[in-house]
Coordinates of C-alpha atoms in Angstrom, one line a residue:
P104 CA 286.7 117.9 -16.7
A105 CA 287.1 114.9 -18.8
V106 CA 287.0 115.5 -22.8
T107 CA 287.1 112.4 -24.9
G108 CA 286.3 113.8 -28.2
Y109 CA 286.1 117.0 -30.5
P110 CA 283.2 118.4 -32.5
D111 CA 284.4 117.0 -35.6
G112 CA 284.3 113.5 -34.2
Q113 CA 288.1 113.2 -33.7
T114 CA 288.9 111.6 -30.4
T115 CA 291.2 113.3 -28.0
P116 CA 294.8 111.7 -27.7
T117 CA 294.8 108.0 -26.6
P118 CA 298.4 107.1 -25.5
E119 CA 299.0 103.6 -24.0
A120 CA 299.3 105.2 -20.4
V121 CA 300.4 108.6 -18.9
D122 CA 302.7 109.3 -16.2
F123 CA 300.8 112.6 -14.8
T124 CA 297.6 113.8 -13.3
P125 CA 295.5 116.0 -15.5
G126 CA 295.2 119.5 -14.2
E127 CA 299.1 119.3 -13.3
L128 CA 301.5 122.0 -14.6
L129 CA 303.0 120.1 -17.7
G130 CA 303.9 122.7 -20.2
S131 CA 307.0 123.8 -18.5
V132 CA 310.6 122.9 -18.1
S133 CA 309.5 121.6 -14.7
G134 CA 306.6 119.7 -15.9
E135 CA 308.7 118.1 -19.0
L136 CA 305.2 117.1 -20.6
G137 CA 305.2 114.3 -18.0
L138 CA 307.6 112.3 -20.5
R139 CA 310.8 111.8 -18.4
T140 CA 309.8 108.4 -16.7
F141 CA 308.5 107.1 -20.1
L142 CA 311.4 108.0 -22.1
E143 CA 314.3 107.1 -19.7
E144 CA 312.7 103.8 -18.7
R145 CA 313.2 102.9 -22.4
G146 CA 316.8 104.0 -22.3
H147 CA 316.3 107.5 -24.3
T148 CA 317.8 110.7 -23.1
L149 CA 315.4 113.7 -22.5
V150 CA 316.7 117.4 -22.6
V151 CA 314.3 120.0 -21.5
T152 CA 315.5 123.6 -21.8
S153 CA 314.6 127.1 -22.0
D154 CA 318.0 128.0 -23.4
K155 CA 317.0 128.3 -27.0
E156 CA 318.2 131.3 -28.4
G157 CA 321.5 132.0 -30.1
P158 CA 324.4 130.1 -31.2
D159 CA 325.5 128.9 -27.7
S160 CA 322.3 128.2 -26.6
E161 CA 321.7 124.8 -25.0
L162 CA 319.4 123.8 -27.8
E163 CA 322.1 124.3 -30.5
R164 CA 324.5 122.3 -28.4
E165 CA 321.9 119.3 -28.3
L166 CA 320.8 119.7 -31.9
A167 CA 324.0 117.9 -33.0
D168 CA 322.4 114.5 -31.8
A169 CA 318.9 114.9 -31.3
D170 CA 316.5 112.4 -33.0
V171 CA 313.4 114.4 -31.9
V172 CA 312.7 117.9 -31.1
I173 CA 309.7 118.9 -29.2
S174 CA 308.6 122.4 -29.0
Q175 CA 305.6 124.1 -27.8
P176 CA 304.2 127.2 -29.9
F177 CA 303.9 129.4 -26.7
W178 CA 308.0 130.0 -26.7
P179 CA 308.8 127.7 -29.5
A180 CA 312.3 126.5 -30.5
Y181 CA 312.6 127.7 -34.0
L182 CA 313.8 124.9 -36.3
S183 CA 315.2 126.9 -39.4
K184 CA 316.9 125.7 -42.3
A185 CA 320.3 126.2 -40.7
R186 CA 319.4 124.5 -37.7
I187 CA 318.0 121.5 -39.3
A188 CA 321.3 121.3 -41.3
K189 CA 323.0 121.2 -37.6
A190 CA 320.8 118.1 -36.8
P191 CA 321.9 115.1 -38.9
N192 CA 320.0 112.6 -36.9
L193 CA 316.8 114.6 -36.8
K194 CA 313.8 112.7 -38.1
L195 CA 310.7 114.0 -36.1
A196 CA 309.8 117.4 -35.1
I197 CA 306.7 117.6 -32.6
T198 CA 304.5 120.7 -31.6
A199 CA 303.2 120.1 -28.3
G200 CA 300.1 121.7 -29.4
I201 CA 298.8 123.0 -32.8
G202 CA 300.8 125.4 -35.3
S203 CA 303.9 124.4 -36.8
D204 CA 305.1 127.7 -38.4
H205 CA 308.1 127.5 -36.3
V206 CA 309.5 124.7 -38.4
D207 CA 311.0 125.5 -41.7
L208 CA 308.6 122.9 -43.6
D209 CA 310.6 123.2 -46.9
A210 CA 313.7 122.2 -44.9
A211 CA 312.1 119.2 -43.4
I212 CA 310.8 118.1 -46.6
E213 CA 314.3 118.1 -48.1
R214 CA 315.5 116.2 -45.2
G215 CA 312.8 113.7 -45.0
M216 CA 311.6 114.6 -41.7
T217 CA 308.2 114.3 -40.3
V218 CA 306.7 117.3 -38.6
A219 CA 303.6 116.7 -36.6
E220 CA 301.3 118.4 -34.0
V221 CA 298.6 117.4 -31.8
T222 CA 295.8 118.6 -33.8
Y223 CA 292.4 120.1 -31.8
S224 CA 294.2 119.5 -28.6
N225 CA 293.9 123.4 -27.7
S226 CA 291.5 124.7 -30.6
I227 CA 288.7 125.2 -28.1
S228 CA 291.0 126.8 -25.4
V229 CA 291.9 129.6 -27.9
A230 CA 288.5 129.9 -28.9
E231 CA 287.3 130.8 -25.3
H232 CA 290.3 133.2 -25.0
A233 CA 289.5 134.8 -28.1
V234 CA 285.8 135.4 -27.0
M235 CA 287.2 136.5 -23.7
Q236 CA 289.2 139.1 -25.5
I237 CA 286.3 140.2 -27.4
L238 CA 284.3 140.8 -24.6
A239 CA 287.0 142.5 -22.5
L240 CA 287.9 145.0 -25.3
V241 CA 284.2 145.8 -26.2
R242 CA 283.0 146.1 -22.7
N243 CA 286.3 148.3 -21.5
Y244 CA 286.9 145.5 -18.8
L245 CA 290.4 146.2 -18.3
P246 CA 290.6 149.8 -17.7
S247 CA 287.3 149.4 -15.6
H248 CA 288.9 146.8 -13.3
Q249 CA 291.9 148.9 -13.0
W250 CA 289.9 151.8 -11.5
A251 CA 288.4 148.9 -8.7
R252 CA 291.9 147.9 -8.0
D253 CA 293.2 151.6 -7.7
G254 CA 290.3 152.2 -5.3
G255 CA 288.4 154.6 -7.7
W256 CA 284.9 154.8 -8.6
N257 CA 285.1 156.7 -11.9
I258 CA 281.9 155.3 -13.7
A259 CA 282.1 157.9 -16.5
D260 CA 285.8 157.0 -17.3
C261 CA 284.7 153.2 -17.3
V262 CA 281.7 153.6 -19.6
A263 CA 283.1 156.1 -21.9
N264 CA 284.5 153.4 -24.2
A265 CA 282.3 150.3 -23.1
Y266 CA 279.4 149.2 -25.5
D267 CA 277.2 146.2 -25.8
L268 CA 278.4 143.5 -28.2
E269 CA 274.5 142.9 -29.1
G270 CA 274.0 144.0 -32.6
M271 CA 277.5 144.3 -33.7
N272 CA 279.1 142.7 -36.8
V273 CA 281.8 140.4 -35.9
G274 CA 284.1 138.5 -38.4
V275 CA 286.5 135.7 -38.2
I276 CA 289.4 135.2 -40.7
A277 CA 289.4 131.7 -41.4
A278 CA 286.8 129.4 -40.1
G279 CA 288.7 126.3 -39.3
R280 CA 288.2 124.6 -36.0
I281 CA 289.1 127.6 -34.1
G282 CA 287.4 129.9 -36.2
V283 CA 284.2 128.0 -36.1
A284 CA 284.3 127.5 -32.5
V285 CA 284.4 131.3 -32.0
L286 CA 281.5 131.7 -34.2
R287 CA 279.6 129.1 -32.2
R288 CA 280.2 130.8 -29.0
L289 CA 279.2 134.2 -30.4
A290 CA 276.1 133.4 -31.9
P291 CA 274.0 133.6 -28.5
F292 CA 275.4 137.2 -28.1
D293 CA 273.0 138.3 -31.1
V294 CA 275.6 139.7 -33.1
K295 CA 275.7 139.5 -37.0
L296 CA 278.4 137.0 -37.9
H297 CA 280.8 137.0 -40.7
Y298 CA 283.5 135.0 -41.9
T299 CA 286.0 134.5 -45.0
D300 CA 288.0 131.3 -45.7
K301 CA 289.4 129.8 -48.9
R302 CA 286.7 127.1 -48.6
R303 CA 283.0 127.9 -47.8
L304 CA 281.6 126.5 -45.0
P305 CA 278.7 123.9 -45.5
R306 CA 275.3 125.7 -46.4
E307 CA 273.5 124.2 -43.2
T308 CA 276.2 125.7 -40.9
E309 CA 275.8 129.2 -42.5
E310 CA 272.3 128.9 -42.2
E311 CA 272.2 127.7 -38.7
L312 CA 274.6 130.3 -37.5
G313 CA 273.3 133.1 -39.8
L314 CA 276.9 133.8 -41.4
T315 CA 277.7 136.2 -44.1
Y316 CA 280.5 134.8 -46.1
H317 CA 283.2 137.2 -47.8
P318 CA 285.5 136.2 -50.4
D319 CA 288.3 137.7 -48.8
A320 CA 290.0 139.5 -45.7
R321 CA 289.7 143.0 -47.1
A322 CA 285.8 142.8 -47.7
L323 CA 285.2 141.4 -44.4
A324 CA 287.4 143.8 -42.5
R325 CA 285.5 146.6 -44.1
A326 CA 282.0 145.3 -43.1
V327 CA 282.7 144.6 -39.6
D328 CA 283.0 146.0 -36.1
V329 CA 285.1 143.4 -34.5
V330 CA 287.8 141.0 -36.3
S331 CA 289.1 137.9 -34.7
I332 CA 292.1 136.4 -36.6
H333 CA 292.4 132.5 -37.0
C334 CA 294.4 132.0 -40.1
P335 CA 297.8 130.2 -40.1
L336 CA 301.0 132.4 -40.8
H337 CA 302.1 132.1 -44.6
P338 CA 303.2 134.4 -47.2
E339 CA 299.8 135.3 -48.2
T340 CA 298.8 136.1 -44.7
E341 CA 302.1 137.7 -43.3
G342 CA 301.4 141.7 -42.9
L343 CA 297.9 141.2 -44.0
F344 CA 296.6 143.9 -41.6
D345 CA 298.9 146.7 -42.7
E346 CA 298.4 150.1 -42.4
K347 CA 296.5 150.1 -45.6
L348 CA 294.1 147.4 -44.6
I349 CA 293.2 148.8 -41.2
G350 CA 292.8 152.2 -42.6
E351 CA 289.8 150.8 -44.5
M352 CA 288.2 149.1 -41.5
K353 CA 285.3 151.4 -39.6
R354 CA 287.0 153.8 -37.3
G355 CA 286.8 152.2 -33.9
S356 CA 286.9 148.9 -34.8
Y357 CA 288.6 146.0 -32.6
I358 CA 291.1 143.3 -33.7
I359 CA 291.8 140.4 -31.6
N360 CA 294.8 138.2 -32.7
T361 CA 295.1 134.7 -31.3
A362 CA 296.9 133.2 -34.4
R363 CA 300.5 134.8 -35.2
A364 CA 301.6 138.3 -34.6
Q365 CA 303.1 138.7 -38.0
I366 CA 299.6 138.5 -39.8
V367 CA 299.5 142.3 -38.7
D368 CA 301.8 145.0 -39.0
Q369 CA 303.2 145.8 -35.3
D370 CA 303.9 149.5 -35.9
A371 CA 300.4 150.0 -38.0
V372 CA 298.5 148.5 -34.9
T373 CA 300.4 150.8 -32.4
A374 CA 299.8 153.9 -34.6
A375 CA 296.1 152.8 -35.2
L376 CA 295.5 152.5 -31.6
K377 CA 296.9 156.0 -30.9
S378 CA 294.9 157.6 -33.6
G379 CA 291.7 156.0 -32.7
Q380 CA 291.3 154.2 -35.9
L381 CA 291.4 150.9 -33.9
A382 CA 289.4 151.2 -30.6
G383 CA 291.4 147.9 -29.1
Y384 CA 294.0 145.3 -30.0
A385 CA 294.2 142.2 -28.0
G386 CA 295.5 138.8 -28.5
D387 CA 298.1 136.6 -27.3
V388 CA 300.8 136.3 -30.0
W389 CA 303.9 138.1 -30.3
Y390 CA 306.9 138.4 -32.6
P391 CA 309.4 137.5 -31.4
Q392 CA 308.2 135.3 -28.7
P393 CA 308.9 136.2 -25.7
P394 CA 308.9 140.0 -26.8
P395 CA 311.5 142.4 -25.6
A396 CA 310.6 144.8 -22.7
D397 CA 310.1 147.9 -24.8
H398 CA 307.7 146.1 -27.2
P399 CA 305.1 148.9 -28.2
W400 CA 302.2 146.3 -27.6
R401 CA 303.1 146.4 -23.8
T402 CA 302.3 149.8 -23.7
A403 CA 300.1 150.9 -26.3
P404 CA 296.7 152.3 -25.5
H405 CA 293.3 150.3 -25.5
N406 CA 295.6 147.1 -25.8
G407 CA 294.3 143.8 -24.0
M408 CA 297.5 141.9 -24.7
T409 CA 298.2 138.5 -22.7
P410 CA 301.5 136.4 -22.9
H411 CA 301.0 133.6 -25.4
V412 CA 298.7 131.6 -23.1
S413 CA 295.5 131.0 -24.8
G414 CA 296.3 127.4 -25.9
T415 CA 298.2 126.5 -22.6
T416 CA 295.5 126.0 -20.0
P417 CA 296.2 123.0 -17.7
S418 CA 293.1 121.4 -19.5
A419 CA 295.0 121.7 -22.7
Q420 CA 298.2 120.6 -21.3
A421 CA 296.7 117.5 -20.3
R422 CA 295.7 117.0 -23.8
Y423 CA 298.8 117.8 -25.8
A424 CA 301.1 116.1 -23.3
A425 CA 298.9 113.0 -23.8
G426 CA 299.1 113.6 -27.6
T427 CA 303.0 114.2 -27.6
R428 CA 303.3 111.1 -25.7
E429 CA 300.9 109.0 -28.3
I430 CA 303.2 110.3 -31.1
L431 CA 306.3 109.2 -29.5
E432 CA 304.9 105.6 -28.8
D433 CA 304.0 105.1 -32.4
Y434 CA 307.7 106.6 -33.6
L435 CA 309.6 104.5 -31.0
A436 CA 307.5 101.4 -31.9
Q437 CA 307.8 102.1 -35.6
R438 CA 304.1 102.4 -36.0
P439 CA 302.4 105.1 -38.3
I440 CA 301.4 108.3 -36.5
R441 CA 297.8 108.9 -37.0
D442 CA 297.1 111.1 -40.2
E443 CA 295.3 113.9 -38.1
Y444 CA 298.5 114.9 -36.5
L445 CA 300.7 114.8 -39.6
I446 CA 301.7 118.2 -41.0
V447 CA 304.8 117.1 -42.9
D448 CA 305.2 113.3 -43.7
G449 CA 309.0 112.9 -44.6
G450 CA 308.6 109.2 -45.7
S451 CA 310.5 107.7 -42.9
L452 CA 307.9 107.5 -40.2
A453 CA 304.3 108.1 -41.0
G454 CA 302.1 106.2 -43.4
T455 CA 304.1 103.1 -43.9
G456 CA 305.4 102.5 -40.2
A457 CA 309.1 102.0 -41.8
T458 CA 311.8 103.9 -40.3
S459 CA 315.6 104.4 -40.2
Y460 CA 315.5 104.6 -36.4
T461 CA 317.1 101.3 -34.9
A462 CA 316.3 100.9 -30.8
G463 CA 318.9 99.7 -28.5
T464 CA 322.1 100.1 -30.8
G465 CA 324.7 102.7 -30.0
T466 CA 323.5 105.7 -28.2
A467 CA 320.0 106.2 -27.4
P468 CA 318.2 108.9 -29.4
G469 CA 318.0 112.3 -27.7
V470 CA 314.7 113.9 -27.3
S471 CA 314.9 117.6 -26.9
A472 CA 311.6 119.3 -25.7

């Protein structure tokens, strides 16, 4: 389906052109975000790799002369302070999607880099995934489906841990674009909706959705049956759902985390699933990404985990690929990047249109995706 705008009035990406058909698999090594023709016709070098870990990786080798690094948050290229130091030409880090916590923003500021992401491009995709996982956990869908796959008809086993969502208390941690989208999609289920955020939503939104506001995550977690996490990862939220907070939740609660894995304590979640303190845990964010084969969430009871896929449907890929191209078009033409996409303005690209990049002199810039 063609989507031209978002609920807050922001328009979808508007590049001058695209070299792909929406619906194609773009968020992959083979798909290359549909950028190769665009960049190579202009004399630039595009290196696309999934070899991103360790000192001998292709990413490490290419950083030496890269001007731009593009990364998807689903399997990110971590731009640490050390890596930024190895990239003397690096001026722009683009997240093909939303969420730029894989970039050391302090180091980017020190360097004068610009960090940008394609705001809102996959927010609704993530919200839909979160609602799906809430229903899958509460209705015990995955074990029931497994009985069907295995040739069984064990009704009692299927429904022993299945409940109606209707009437439950459901809360979101952070009511930004994704959190509000989750609340709106849950309202028709006749649930009691709760939220916490540093800034309260407008009174009309609270009244429209029947929202109960909580001053912090602890107050919300104690009051609800289902928690859906949508806050960014930063020092205040890292390890927020630890053994203590999970222990204060209602026994048999559910947590859905499509934000960042480190917002919860991995071992505390695993232990709570085994003890029954949590009736289920789902999400699509892990640490590290990809997780090792023996990661405890792969085999924990009552889990509904998926790979990091919530924001990378082909629908979302078409938007964030187009947004990535829009950012690159502005960068290469020395135009300001639209403010909605900016995370950190290092002063050399955004806002003024001025940049130290000069096209056509010496070696063409390397753009690593």
